[in-house]
Coordinates of C-alpha atoms in Angstrom, one line a residue:
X603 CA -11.0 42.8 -62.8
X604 CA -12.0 42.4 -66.0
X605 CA -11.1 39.8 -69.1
X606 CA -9.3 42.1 -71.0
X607 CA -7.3 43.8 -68.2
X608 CA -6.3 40.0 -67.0
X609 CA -5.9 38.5 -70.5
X610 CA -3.2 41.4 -71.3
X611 CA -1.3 42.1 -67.7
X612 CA 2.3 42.2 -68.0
X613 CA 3.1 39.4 -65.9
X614 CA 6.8 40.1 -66.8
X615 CA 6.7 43.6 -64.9
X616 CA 6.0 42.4 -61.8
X617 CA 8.3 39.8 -61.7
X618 CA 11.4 42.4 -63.2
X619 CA 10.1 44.2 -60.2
X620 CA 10.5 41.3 -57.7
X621 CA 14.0 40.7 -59.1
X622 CA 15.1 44.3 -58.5
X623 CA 14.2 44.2 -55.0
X624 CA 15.8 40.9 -54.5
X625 CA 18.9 42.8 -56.1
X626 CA 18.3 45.8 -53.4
X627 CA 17.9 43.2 -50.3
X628 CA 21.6 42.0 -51.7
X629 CA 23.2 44.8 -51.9
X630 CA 21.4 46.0 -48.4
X631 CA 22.9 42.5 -46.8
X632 CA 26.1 43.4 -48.2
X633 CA 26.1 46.8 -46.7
X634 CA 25.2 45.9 -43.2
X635 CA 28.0 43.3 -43.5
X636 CA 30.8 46.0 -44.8
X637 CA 29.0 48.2 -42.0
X638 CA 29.9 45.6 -39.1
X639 CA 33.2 44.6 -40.2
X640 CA 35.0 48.0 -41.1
X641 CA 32.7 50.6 -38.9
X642 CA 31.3 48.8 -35.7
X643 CA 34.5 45.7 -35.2
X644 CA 37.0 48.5 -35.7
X645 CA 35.2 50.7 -33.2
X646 CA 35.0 48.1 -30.7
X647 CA 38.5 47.3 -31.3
X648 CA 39.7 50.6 -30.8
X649 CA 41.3 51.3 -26.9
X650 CA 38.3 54.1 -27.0
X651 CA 37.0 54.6 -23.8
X652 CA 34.3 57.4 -21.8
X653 CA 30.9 58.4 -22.7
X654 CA 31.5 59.7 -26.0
X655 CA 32.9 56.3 -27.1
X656 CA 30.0 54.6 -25.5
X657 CA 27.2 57.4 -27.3
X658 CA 28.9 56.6 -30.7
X659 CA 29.1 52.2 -30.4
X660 CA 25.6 52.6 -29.4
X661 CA 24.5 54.6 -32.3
X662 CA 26.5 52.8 -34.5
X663 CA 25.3 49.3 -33.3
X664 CA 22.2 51.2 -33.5
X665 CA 22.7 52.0 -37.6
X666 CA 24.0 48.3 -38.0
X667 CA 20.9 47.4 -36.6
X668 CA 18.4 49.0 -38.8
X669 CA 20.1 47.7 -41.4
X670 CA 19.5 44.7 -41.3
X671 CA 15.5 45.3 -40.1
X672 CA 15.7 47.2 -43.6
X673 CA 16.8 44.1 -45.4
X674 CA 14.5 41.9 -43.9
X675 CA 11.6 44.6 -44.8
X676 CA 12.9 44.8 -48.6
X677 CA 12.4 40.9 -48.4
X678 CA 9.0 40.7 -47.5
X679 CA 8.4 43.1 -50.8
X680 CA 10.4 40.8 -52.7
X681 CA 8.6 38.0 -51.7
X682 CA 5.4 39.5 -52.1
X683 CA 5.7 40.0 -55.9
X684 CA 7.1 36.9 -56.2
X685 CA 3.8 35.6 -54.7
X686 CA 1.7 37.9 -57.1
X687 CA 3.3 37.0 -59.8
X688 CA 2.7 33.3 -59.1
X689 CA -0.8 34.3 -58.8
X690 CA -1.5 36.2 -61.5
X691 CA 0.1 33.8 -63.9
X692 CA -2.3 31.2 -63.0
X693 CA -5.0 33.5 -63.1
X694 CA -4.4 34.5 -67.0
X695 CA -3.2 30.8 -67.7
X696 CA -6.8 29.7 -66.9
X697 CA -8.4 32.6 -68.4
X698 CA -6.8 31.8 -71.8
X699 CA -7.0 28.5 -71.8
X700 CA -11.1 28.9 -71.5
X701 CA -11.2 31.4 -73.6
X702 CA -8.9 29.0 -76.5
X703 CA -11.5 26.7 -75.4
X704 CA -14.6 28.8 -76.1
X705 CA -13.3 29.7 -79.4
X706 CA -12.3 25.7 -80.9
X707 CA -16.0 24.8 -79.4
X708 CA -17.8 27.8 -81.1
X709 CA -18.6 30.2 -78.5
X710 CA -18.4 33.7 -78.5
X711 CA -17.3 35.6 -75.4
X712 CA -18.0 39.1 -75.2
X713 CA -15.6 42.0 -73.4
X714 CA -18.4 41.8 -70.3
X715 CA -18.1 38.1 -70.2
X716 CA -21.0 37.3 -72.3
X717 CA -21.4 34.1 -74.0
X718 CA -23.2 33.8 -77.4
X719 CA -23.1 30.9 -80.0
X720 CA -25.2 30.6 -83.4
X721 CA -28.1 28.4 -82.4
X722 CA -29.4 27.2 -85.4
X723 CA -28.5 23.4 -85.3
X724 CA -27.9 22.9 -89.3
X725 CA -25.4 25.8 -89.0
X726 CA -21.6 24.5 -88.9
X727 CA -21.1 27.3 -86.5
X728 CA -23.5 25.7 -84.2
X729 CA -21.6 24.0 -81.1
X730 CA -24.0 21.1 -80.1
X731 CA -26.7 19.7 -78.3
X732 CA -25.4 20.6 -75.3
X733 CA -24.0 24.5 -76.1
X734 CA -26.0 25.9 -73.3
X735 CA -24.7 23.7 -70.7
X736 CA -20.9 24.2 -72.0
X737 CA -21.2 28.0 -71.9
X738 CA -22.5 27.8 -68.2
X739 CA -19.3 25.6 -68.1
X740 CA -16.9 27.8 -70.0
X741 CA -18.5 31.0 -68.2
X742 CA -18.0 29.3 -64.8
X743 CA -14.3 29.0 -65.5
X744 CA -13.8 32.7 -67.1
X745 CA -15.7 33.9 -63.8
X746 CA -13.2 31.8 -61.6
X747 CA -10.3 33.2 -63.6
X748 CA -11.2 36.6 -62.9
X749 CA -11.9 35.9 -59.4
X750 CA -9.0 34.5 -58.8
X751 CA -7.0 37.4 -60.2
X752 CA -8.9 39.9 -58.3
X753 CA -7.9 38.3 -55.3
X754 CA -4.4 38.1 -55.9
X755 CA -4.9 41.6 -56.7
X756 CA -6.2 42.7 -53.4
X757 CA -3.4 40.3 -51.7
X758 CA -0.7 41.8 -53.0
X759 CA -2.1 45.5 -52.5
X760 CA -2.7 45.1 -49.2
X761 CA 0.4 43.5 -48.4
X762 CA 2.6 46.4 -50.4
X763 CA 0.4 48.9 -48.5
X764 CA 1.5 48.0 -45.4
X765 CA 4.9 47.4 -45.8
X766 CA 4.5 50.8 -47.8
X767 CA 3.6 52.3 -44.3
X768 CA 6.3 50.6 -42.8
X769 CA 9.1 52.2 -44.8
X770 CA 8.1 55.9 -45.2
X771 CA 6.3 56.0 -41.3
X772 CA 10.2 54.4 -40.2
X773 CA 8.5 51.5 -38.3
X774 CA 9.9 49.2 -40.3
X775 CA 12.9 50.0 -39.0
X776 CA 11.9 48.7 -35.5
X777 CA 12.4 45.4 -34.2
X778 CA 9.2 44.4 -32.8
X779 CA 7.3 45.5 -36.2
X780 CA 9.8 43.4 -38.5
X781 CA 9.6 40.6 -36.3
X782 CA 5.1 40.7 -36.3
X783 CA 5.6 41.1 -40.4
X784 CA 7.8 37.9 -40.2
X785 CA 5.4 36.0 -38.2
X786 CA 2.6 37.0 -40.4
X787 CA 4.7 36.1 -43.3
X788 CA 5.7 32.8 -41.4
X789 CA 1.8 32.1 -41.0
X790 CA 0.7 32.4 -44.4
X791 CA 3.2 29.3 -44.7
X792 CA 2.1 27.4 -42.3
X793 CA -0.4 24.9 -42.6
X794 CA -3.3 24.9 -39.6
X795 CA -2.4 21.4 -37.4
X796 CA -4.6 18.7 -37.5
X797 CA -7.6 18.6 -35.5
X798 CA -8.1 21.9 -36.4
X799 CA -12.2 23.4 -36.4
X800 CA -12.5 22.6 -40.3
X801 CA -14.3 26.1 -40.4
X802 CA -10.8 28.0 -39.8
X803 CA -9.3 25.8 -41.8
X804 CA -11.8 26.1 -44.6
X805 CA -11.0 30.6 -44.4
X806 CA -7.6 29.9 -44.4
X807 CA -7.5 27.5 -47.7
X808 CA -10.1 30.4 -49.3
X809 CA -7.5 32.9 -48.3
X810 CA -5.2 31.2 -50.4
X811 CA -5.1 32.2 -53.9
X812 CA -5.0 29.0 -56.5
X813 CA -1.4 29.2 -57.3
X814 CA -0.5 28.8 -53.3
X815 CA -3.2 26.8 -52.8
X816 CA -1.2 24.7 -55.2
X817 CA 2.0 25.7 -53.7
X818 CA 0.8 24.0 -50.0
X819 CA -0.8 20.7 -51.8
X820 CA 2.4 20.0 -53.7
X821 CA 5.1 20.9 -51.0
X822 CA 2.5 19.2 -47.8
X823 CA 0.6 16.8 -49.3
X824 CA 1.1 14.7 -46.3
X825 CA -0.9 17.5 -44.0
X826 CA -2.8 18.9 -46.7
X827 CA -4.7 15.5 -47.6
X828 CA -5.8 14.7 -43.8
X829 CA -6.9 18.1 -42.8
X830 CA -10.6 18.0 -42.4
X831 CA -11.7 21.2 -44.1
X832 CA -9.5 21.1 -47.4
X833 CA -12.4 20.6 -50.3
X834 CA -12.0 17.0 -51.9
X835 CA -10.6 17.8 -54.5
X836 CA -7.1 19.1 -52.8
X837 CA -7.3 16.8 -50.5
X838 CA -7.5 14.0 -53.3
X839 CA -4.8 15.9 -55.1
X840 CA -2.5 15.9 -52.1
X841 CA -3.2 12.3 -51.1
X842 CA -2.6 10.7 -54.7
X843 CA 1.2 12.3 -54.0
X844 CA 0.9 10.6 -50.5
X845 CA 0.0 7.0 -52.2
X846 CA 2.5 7.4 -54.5
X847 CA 5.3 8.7 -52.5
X848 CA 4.1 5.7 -50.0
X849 CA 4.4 2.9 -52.8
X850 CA 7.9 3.7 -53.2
X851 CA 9.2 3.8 -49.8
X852 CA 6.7 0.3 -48.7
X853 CA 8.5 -1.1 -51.5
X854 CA 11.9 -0.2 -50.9
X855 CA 11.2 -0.9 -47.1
X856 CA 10.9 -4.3 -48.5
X857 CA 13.2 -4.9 -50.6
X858 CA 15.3 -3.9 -47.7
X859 CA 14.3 -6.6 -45.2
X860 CA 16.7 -9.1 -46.7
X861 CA 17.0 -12.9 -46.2
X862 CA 14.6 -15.2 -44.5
X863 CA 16.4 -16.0 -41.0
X864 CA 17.1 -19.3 -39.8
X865 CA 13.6 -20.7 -38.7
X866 CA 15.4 -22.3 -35.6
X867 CA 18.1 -21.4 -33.4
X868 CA 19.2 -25.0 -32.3
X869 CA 18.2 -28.1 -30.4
X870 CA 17.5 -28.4 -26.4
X871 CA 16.3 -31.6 -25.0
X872 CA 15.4 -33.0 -28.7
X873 CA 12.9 -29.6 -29.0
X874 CA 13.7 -27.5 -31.9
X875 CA 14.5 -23.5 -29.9
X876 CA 12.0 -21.2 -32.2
X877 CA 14.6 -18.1 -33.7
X878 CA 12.3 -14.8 -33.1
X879 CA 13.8 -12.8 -35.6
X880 CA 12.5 -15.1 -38.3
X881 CA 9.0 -14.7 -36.2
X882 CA 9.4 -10.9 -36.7
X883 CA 10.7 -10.8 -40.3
X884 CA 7.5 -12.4 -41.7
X885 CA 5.2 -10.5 -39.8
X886 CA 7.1 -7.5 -41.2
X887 CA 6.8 -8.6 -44.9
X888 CA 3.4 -9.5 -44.5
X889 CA 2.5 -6.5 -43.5
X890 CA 4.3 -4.3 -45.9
X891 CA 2.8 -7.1 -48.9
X892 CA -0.6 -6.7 -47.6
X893 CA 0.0 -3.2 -47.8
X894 CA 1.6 -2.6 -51.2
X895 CA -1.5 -5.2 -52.5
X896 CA -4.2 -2.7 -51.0
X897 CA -2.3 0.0 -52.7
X898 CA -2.9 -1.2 -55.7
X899 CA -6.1 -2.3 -55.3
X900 CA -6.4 1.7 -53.9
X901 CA -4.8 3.1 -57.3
X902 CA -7.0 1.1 -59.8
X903 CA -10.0 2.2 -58.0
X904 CA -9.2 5.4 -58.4
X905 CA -7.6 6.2 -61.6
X906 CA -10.3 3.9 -63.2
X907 CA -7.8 1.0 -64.5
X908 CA -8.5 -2.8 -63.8
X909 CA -11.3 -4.6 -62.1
X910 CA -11.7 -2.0 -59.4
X911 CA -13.2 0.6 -61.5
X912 CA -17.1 1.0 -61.0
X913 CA -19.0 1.8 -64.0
X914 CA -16.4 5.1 -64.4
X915 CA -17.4 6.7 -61.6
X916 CA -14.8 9.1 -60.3
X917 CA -13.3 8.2 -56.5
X918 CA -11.7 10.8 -54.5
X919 CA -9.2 9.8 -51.6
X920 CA -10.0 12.3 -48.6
X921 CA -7.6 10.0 -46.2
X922 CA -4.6 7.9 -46.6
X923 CA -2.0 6.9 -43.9
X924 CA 0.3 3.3 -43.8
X925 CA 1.4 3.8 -40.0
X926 CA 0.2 1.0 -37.8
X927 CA -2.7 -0.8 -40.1
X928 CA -3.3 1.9 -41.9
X929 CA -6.3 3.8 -42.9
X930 CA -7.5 5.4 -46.3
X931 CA -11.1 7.2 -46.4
X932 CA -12.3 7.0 -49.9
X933 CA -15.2 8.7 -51.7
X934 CA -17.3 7.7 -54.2
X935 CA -18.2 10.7 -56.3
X936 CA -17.2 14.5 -55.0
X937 CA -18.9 14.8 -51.5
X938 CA -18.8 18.5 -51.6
X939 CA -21.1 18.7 -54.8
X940 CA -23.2 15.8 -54.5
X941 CA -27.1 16.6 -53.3
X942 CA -27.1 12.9 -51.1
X943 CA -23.2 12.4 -48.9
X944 CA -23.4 9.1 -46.6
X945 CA -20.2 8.1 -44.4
X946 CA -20.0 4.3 -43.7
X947 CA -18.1 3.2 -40.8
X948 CA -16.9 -0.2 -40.9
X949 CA -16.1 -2.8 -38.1
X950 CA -13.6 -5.0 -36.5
X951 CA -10.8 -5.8 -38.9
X952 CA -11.1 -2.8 -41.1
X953 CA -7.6 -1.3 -41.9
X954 CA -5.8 -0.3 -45.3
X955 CA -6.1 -3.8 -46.3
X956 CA -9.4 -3.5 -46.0
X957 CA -10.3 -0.7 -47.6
X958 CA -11.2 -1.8 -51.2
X959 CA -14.2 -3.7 -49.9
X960 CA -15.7 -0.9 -48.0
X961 CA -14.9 1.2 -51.4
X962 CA -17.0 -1.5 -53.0
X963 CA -20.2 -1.2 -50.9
X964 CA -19.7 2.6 -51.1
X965 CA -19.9 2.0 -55.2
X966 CA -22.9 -0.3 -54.6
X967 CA -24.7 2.5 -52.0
X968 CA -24.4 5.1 -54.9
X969 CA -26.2 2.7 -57.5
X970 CA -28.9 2.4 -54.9
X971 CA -29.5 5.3 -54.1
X972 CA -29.7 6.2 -57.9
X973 CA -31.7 3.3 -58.2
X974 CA -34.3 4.8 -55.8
X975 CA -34.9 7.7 -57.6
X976 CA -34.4 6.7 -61.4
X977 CA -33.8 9.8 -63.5
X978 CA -33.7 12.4 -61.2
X979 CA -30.6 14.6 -61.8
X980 CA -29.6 14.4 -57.6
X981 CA -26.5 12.8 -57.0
X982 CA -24.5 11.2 -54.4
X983 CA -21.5 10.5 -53.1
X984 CA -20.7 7.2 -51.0
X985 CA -17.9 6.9 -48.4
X986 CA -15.7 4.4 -47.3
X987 CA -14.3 6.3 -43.7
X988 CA -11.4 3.5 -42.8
X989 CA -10.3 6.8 -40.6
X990 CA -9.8 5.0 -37.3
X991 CA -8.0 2.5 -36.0
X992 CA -10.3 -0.5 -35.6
X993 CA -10.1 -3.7 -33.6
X994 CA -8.4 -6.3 -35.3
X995 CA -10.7 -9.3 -33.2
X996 CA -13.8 -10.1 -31.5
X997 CA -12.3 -10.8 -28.1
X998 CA -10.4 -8.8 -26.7
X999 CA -10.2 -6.0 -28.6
X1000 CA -13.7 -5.5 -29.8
X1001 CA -15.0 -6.1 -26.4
X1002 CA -14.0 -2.6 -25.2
X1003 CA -15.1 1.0 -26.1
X1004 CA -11.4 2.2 -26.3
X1005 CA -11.5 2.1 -30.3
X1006 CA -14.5 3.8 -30.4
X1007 CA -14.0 6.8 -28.1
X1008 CA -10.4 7.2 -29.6
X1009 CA -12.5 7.5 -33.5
X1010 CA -15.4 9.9 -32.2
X1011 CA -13.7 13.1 -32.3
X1012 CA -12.3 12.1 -35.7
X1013 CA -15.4 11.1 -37.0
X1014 CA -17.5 14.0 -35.6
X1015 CA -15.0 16.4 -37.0
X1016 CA -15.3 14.8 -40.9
X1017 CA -18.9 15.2 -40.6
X1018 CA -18.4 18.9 -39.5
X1019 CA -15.3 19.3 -42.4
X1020 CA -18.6 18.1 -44.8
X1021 CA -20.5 20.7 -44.2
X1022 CA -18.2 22.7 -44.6
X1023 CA -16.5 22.4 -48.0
X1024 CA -19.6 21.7 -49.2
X1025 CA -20.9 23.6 -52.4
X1026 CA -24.5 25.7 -52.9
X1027 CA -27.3 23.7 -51.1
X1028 CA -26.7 21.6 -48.3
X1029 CA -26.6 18.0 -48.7
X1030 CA -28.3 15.3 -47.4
X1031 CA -25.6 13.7 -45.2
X1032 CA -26.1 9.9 -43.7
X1033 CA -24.0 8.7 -41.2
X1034 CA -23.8 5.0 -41.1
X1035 CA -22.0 2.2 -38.8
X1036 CA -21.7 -1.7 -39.4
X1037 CA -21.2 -3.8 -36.8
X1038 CA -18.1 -2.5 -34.0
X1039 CA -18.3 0.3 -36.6
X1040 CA -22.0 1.4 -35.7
X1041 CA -20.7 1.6 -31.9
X1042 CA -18.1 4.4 -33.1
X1043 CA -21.4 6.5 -35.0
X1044 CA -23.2 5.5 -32.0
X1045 CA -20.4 7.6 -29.4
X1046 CA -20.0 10.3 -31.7
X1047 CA -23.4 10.9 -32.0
X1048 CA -23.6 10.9 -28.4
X1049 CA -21.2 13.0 -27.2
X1050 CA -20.5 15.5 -30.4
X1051 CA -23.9 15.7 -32.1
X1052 CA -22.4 16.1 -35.9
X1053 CA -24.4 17.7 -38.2
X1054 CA -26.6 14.6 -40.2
X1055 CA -29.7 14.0 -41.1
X1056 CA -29.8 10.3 -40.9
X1057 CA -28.4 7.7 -38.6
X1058 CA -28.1 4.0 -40.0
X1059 CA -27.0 0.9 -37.7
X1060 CA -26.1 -2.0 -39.5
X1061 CA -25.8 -5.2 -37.6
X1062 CA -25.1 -3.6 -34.5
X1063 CA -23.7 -5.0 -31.1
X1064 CA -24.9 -1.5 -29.4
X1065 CA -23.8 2.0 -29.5
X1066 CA -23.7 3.1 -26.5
X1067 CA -27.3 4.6 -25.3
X1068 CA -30.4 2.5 -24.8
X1069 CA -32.7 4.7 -26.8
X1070 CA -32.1 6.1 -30.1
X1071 CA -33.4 9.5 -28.5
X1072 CA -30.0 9.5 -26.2
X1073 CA -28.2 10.3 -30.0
X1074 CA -29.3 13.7 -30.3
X1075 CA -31.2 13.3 -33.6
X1076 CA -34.9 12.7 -33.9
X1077 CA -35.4 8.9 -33.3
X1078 CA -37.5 8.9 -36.4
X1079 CA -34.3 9.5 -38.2
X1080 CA -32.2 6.6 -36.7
X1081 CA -32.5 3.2 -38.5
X1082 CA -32.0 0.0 -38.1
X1083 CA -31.1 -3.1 -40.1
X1084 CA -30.1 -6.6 -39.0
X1085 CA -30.8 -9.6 -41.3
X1086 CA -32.3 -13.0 -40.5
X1087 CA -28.7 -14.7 -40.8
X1088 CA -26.9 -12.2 -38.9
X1089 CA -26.1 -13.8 -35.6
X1090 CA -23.9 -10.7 -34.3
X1091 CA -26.4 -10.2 -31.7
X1092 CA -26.4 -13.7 -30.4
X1093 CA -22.8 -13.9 -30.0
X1094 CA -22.6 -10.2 -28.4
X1095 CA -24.8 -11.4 -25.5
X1096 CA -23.3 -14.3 -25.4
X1097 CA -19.9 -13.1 -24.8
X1098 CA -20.8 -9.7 -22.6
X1099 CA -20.0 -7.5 -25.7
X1100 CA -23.1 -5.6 -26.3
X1101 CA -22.7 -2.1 -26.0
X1102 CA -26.0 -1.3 -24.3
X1103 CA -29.5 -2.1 -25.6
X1104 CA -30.0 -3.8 -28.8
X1105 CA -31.0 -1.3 -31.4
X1106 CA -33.2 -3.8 -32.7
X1107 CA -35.2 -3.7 -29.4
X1108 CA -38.8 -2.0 -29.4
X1109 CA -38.0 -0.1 -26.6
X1110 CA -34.8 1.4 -28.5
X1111 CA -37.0 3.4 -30.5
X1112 CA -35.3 2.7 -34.1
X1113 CA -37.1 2.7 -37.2
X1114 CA -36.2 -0.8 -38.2
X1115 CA -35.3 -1.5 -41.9
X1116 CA -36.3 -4.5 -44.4
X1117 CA -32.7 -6.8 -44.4
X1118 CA -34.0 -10.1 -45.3
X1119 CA -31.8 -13.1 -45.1
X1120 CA -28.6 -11.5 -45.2
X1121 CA -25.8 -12.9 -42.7
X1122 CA -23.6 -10.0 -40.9
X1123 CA -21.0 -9.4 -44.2
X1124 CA -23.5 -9.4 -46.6
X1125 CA -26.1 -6.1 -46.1
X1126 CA -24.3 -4.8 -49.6
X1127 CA -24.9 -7.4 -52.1
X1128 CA -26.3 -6.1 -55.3
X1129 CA -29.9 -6.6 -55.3
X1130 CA -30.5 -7.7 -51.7
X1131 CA -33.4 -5.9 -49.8
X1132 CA -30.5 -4.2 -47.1
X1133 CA -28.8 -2.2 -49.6
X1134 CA -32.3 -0.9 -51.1
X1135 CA -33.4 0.3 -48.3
X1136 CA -29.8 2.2 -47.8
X1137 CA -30.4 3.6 -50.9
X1138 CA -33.8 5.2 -49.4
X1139 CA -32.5 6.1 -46.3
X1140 CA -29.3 7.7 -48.4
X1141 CA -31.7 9.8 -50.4
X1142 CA -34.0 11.1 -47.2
X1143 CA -36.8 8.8 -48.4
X1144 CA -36.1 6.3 -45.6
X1145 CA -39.0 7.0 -43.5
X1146 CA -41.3 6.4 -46.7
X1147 CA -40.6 2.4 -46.3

């Protein structure tokens, strides 16, 4: 493919050819109908008896049948332009559009692709400081374009060959074939279920061309934003549809929930009889308030408006789901570009409402970590993982290990989904837990071994082993951090909730982290000595401190 053969494709030929087969499969239906009703009713109708009679309703049945497995073929052809069509519209829309671009910024592209600009700065052709950097941009997107084309291209041929085969070899005229073309036709609209290994689901998005791609965000954004091994930026795409579409029904679910019921139901014995329906009806509107007011909080965050925007850098959401507490997993900067990816998994009470603040010390991790190496042109992304449904108290629910083996497989497969979209080099990837939320790294580490480079505890109760060997990474690379103030510890032994040996124990085999004063909600305070070491550990200089 090449720019001029996309920039000048008749788009309109293949889509007056679609039409004409959807014509054909009309006309096709139509026949088979007239077929049954004034050949094979009539026939069986008739008071024709004997072998003849049953040789000619079989072969008739038999003609009514193919019919309609003809139809059904013509459809998938039909269907298949349609789809090309679609495809290579979007491919020419984005080669034009970067080729306008090129030519209002004062590039040059050649027919090979070439880019060339007049480089003398006091020309008025000249484009800028930054030309070179803009025509890698601009050639990116022309390369894409093409790419994208050509693979739409070898879609649609491949498809058309075989149903090609079909028609002049007769087997589309038999019953099992039709019904594995309509399966295979079925699949490629069908979105892998979740829990799915993000590496299949990873070659079935890149078998996808862009306009289907966009076809599956916009029609399932509800599947398409949760599934671990969509790149961040569909799965942000999809999930901004999710919030949105979420907003409206919280609030209408609300609206709906009408008057305050009677606080009390009477009087017995000169005690006032509590009415449980007006006990149920605020603990509905608080939650759906709480949830609307994270929301928000959510939406400024990301689309840079209000107090929640950082210092204008972008957020993706890779997560988002109201049932229950709800969850959202939010990312500082594009995880599958960024040279430096860490994951933080909060503790007890972490839930939608939550959310923001975790988003906040993900902001505050990326400043540190750029902090640690000033001027360097690495860059990373920070992630707020409110993916699992955490306890919601200190006794009894974050006494147990239920929440944490019911995240691990959740958690292990983001880490692998990570990898996996990732672009060009692999990242350095950091997998961090505070406080019940180090006990969930702690069992996923354990008993899935995801694919990090650094481990970091953060006020930990326990996760599980007693030595930091027991997490399937080199001990070297698991750290520790509890500040002076943090009394976690204390109250963990206290209460029988430690989760095995305290990582802060010699005999744990942790490299233990400067924390300084800091109390247990406090490690990501600007400034404070916690958050700069994260910012080392973040960048793979951890075991420099």
């Amino acid at each position: 493919m090449d720019i001029a053969t996309l920039r000048n494709a008749d788009i309109n030929g293949i889509t007056t050819a679609g039409a004409a087969y959807d014509a054909l499969v009309t006309a096709l239906g139509r026949h088979a109908e007239s077929w049954q009703h004034e050949v094979a009713d009539r026939l069986g109708a008739a008071q024709w008896t004997g072998t003849a009679a049953e040789n000619a309703t079989a072969e008739i049945q038999a003609i009514g049948t193919e019919l309609r497995l003809a139809a059904q073929e013509l459809s998938f052809v039909s269907r298949a332009l349609a789809e090309a069509a679609e495809g290579f519209a979007a491919a020419q829309a984005h080669l034009i559009n970067a080729l306008d671009d090129a030519e209002k910024q004062k590039f040059t592209v050649a027919p090979d692709g070439r880019i060339t600009w007049d480089a003398e700065p006091t020309s008025a052709n000249h484009p800028g400081d930054r030309a070179e950097e803009t025509a890698k941009e601009l050639g990116r997107r022309i390369t894409a374009a093409l790419n994208e084309a050509a693979h739409a291209d070898s879609e649609i041929a491949q498809r058309l060959n075989h149903l090609a085969r079909n028609a002049s070899s007769g087997t589309g005229l038999d019953a099992a074939t039709v019904r594995k073309d309509r399966e295979a036709f079925a699949a490629r609209e069908a979105v892998p279920p979740t829990g799915t290994d993000p590496e299949a689901v990873k070659r079935w998005w890149d078998s996808l061309t862009e306009a289907q791609q966009q076809r599956f965000v916009l029609n399932h954004p509800d599947r398409i934003g949760n599934l671990d091994g969509i790149p961040a930026v569909a799965r942000d795409q999809a999930n901004r549809i999710n919030l949105a579409r979420s907003k409206q029904d919280l609030q209408a679910r609300l609206d709906r929930l009408g008057p305050e019921p009677a606080q009390f139901l009477g009087w017995a014995k000169g005690e006032p009889i509590p009415n449980p329906d007006y006990v149920a009806w605020h603990r509905r509107q608080q939650d759906l308030r709480e949830k609307l007011t994270a929301i928000a909080a959510i939406e400024g965050r990301l689309t840079g408006d209000g107090a929640e925007s950082r210092d204008g850098t972008p957020a993706y959401l890779l997560g988002y789901d109201t049932e229950g507490k709800g969850r959202a997993i939010v990312s500082v900067n594009n995880p599958d570009t960024a040279d430096n990816v860490v994951t933080l998994v909060p503790g007890t009470t972490s839930r939608l409402a939550t959310a923001i603040g975790d988003v906040d010390k993900a902001d505050e991790m990326v400043r540190a970590a750029d902090r640690t190496d000033p001027g360097s042109p690495r860059t990373t992304a920070a992630i707020a993982w409110v993916g699992y449904d955490a306890p919601q108290n200190i006794f009894p629910e974050a006494s147990t290990d239920a929440y944490a083996e019911n995240a691990e497989e959740d958690l292990a497969r983001f880490q692998h989904a990570l990898r996996t979209t990732h672009e060009g080099t692999p990242s350095h990837n950091t997998l961090m837990g505070h406080s019940y939320g180090s006990v969930v790294v702690g069992f996923t580490m354990r008993d899935h071994t995801p694919p990090v480079d650094d481990v970091v505890l953060v006020g930990s109760p326990g996760v599980g082993v007693d030595h930091a060997e027991d997490l399937n990474i080199d001990p070297s690379r698991v750290h520790v951090a509890r500040g002076s103030q943090d009394t976690m510890i204390k109250t963990a032994a206290g209460t029988g909730l430690l989760f095995g040996r305290d990582p802060m124990d010699t005999d744990f085999g942790a490299r233990h982290l400067p924390a300084g004063t800091t109390d247990h909600s406090h490690y990501w305070l600007p400034g404070t000595e916690s958050v700069r070491s994260f910012g080392a550990v973040i960048t793979g200089n951890g075991n420099d401190r």
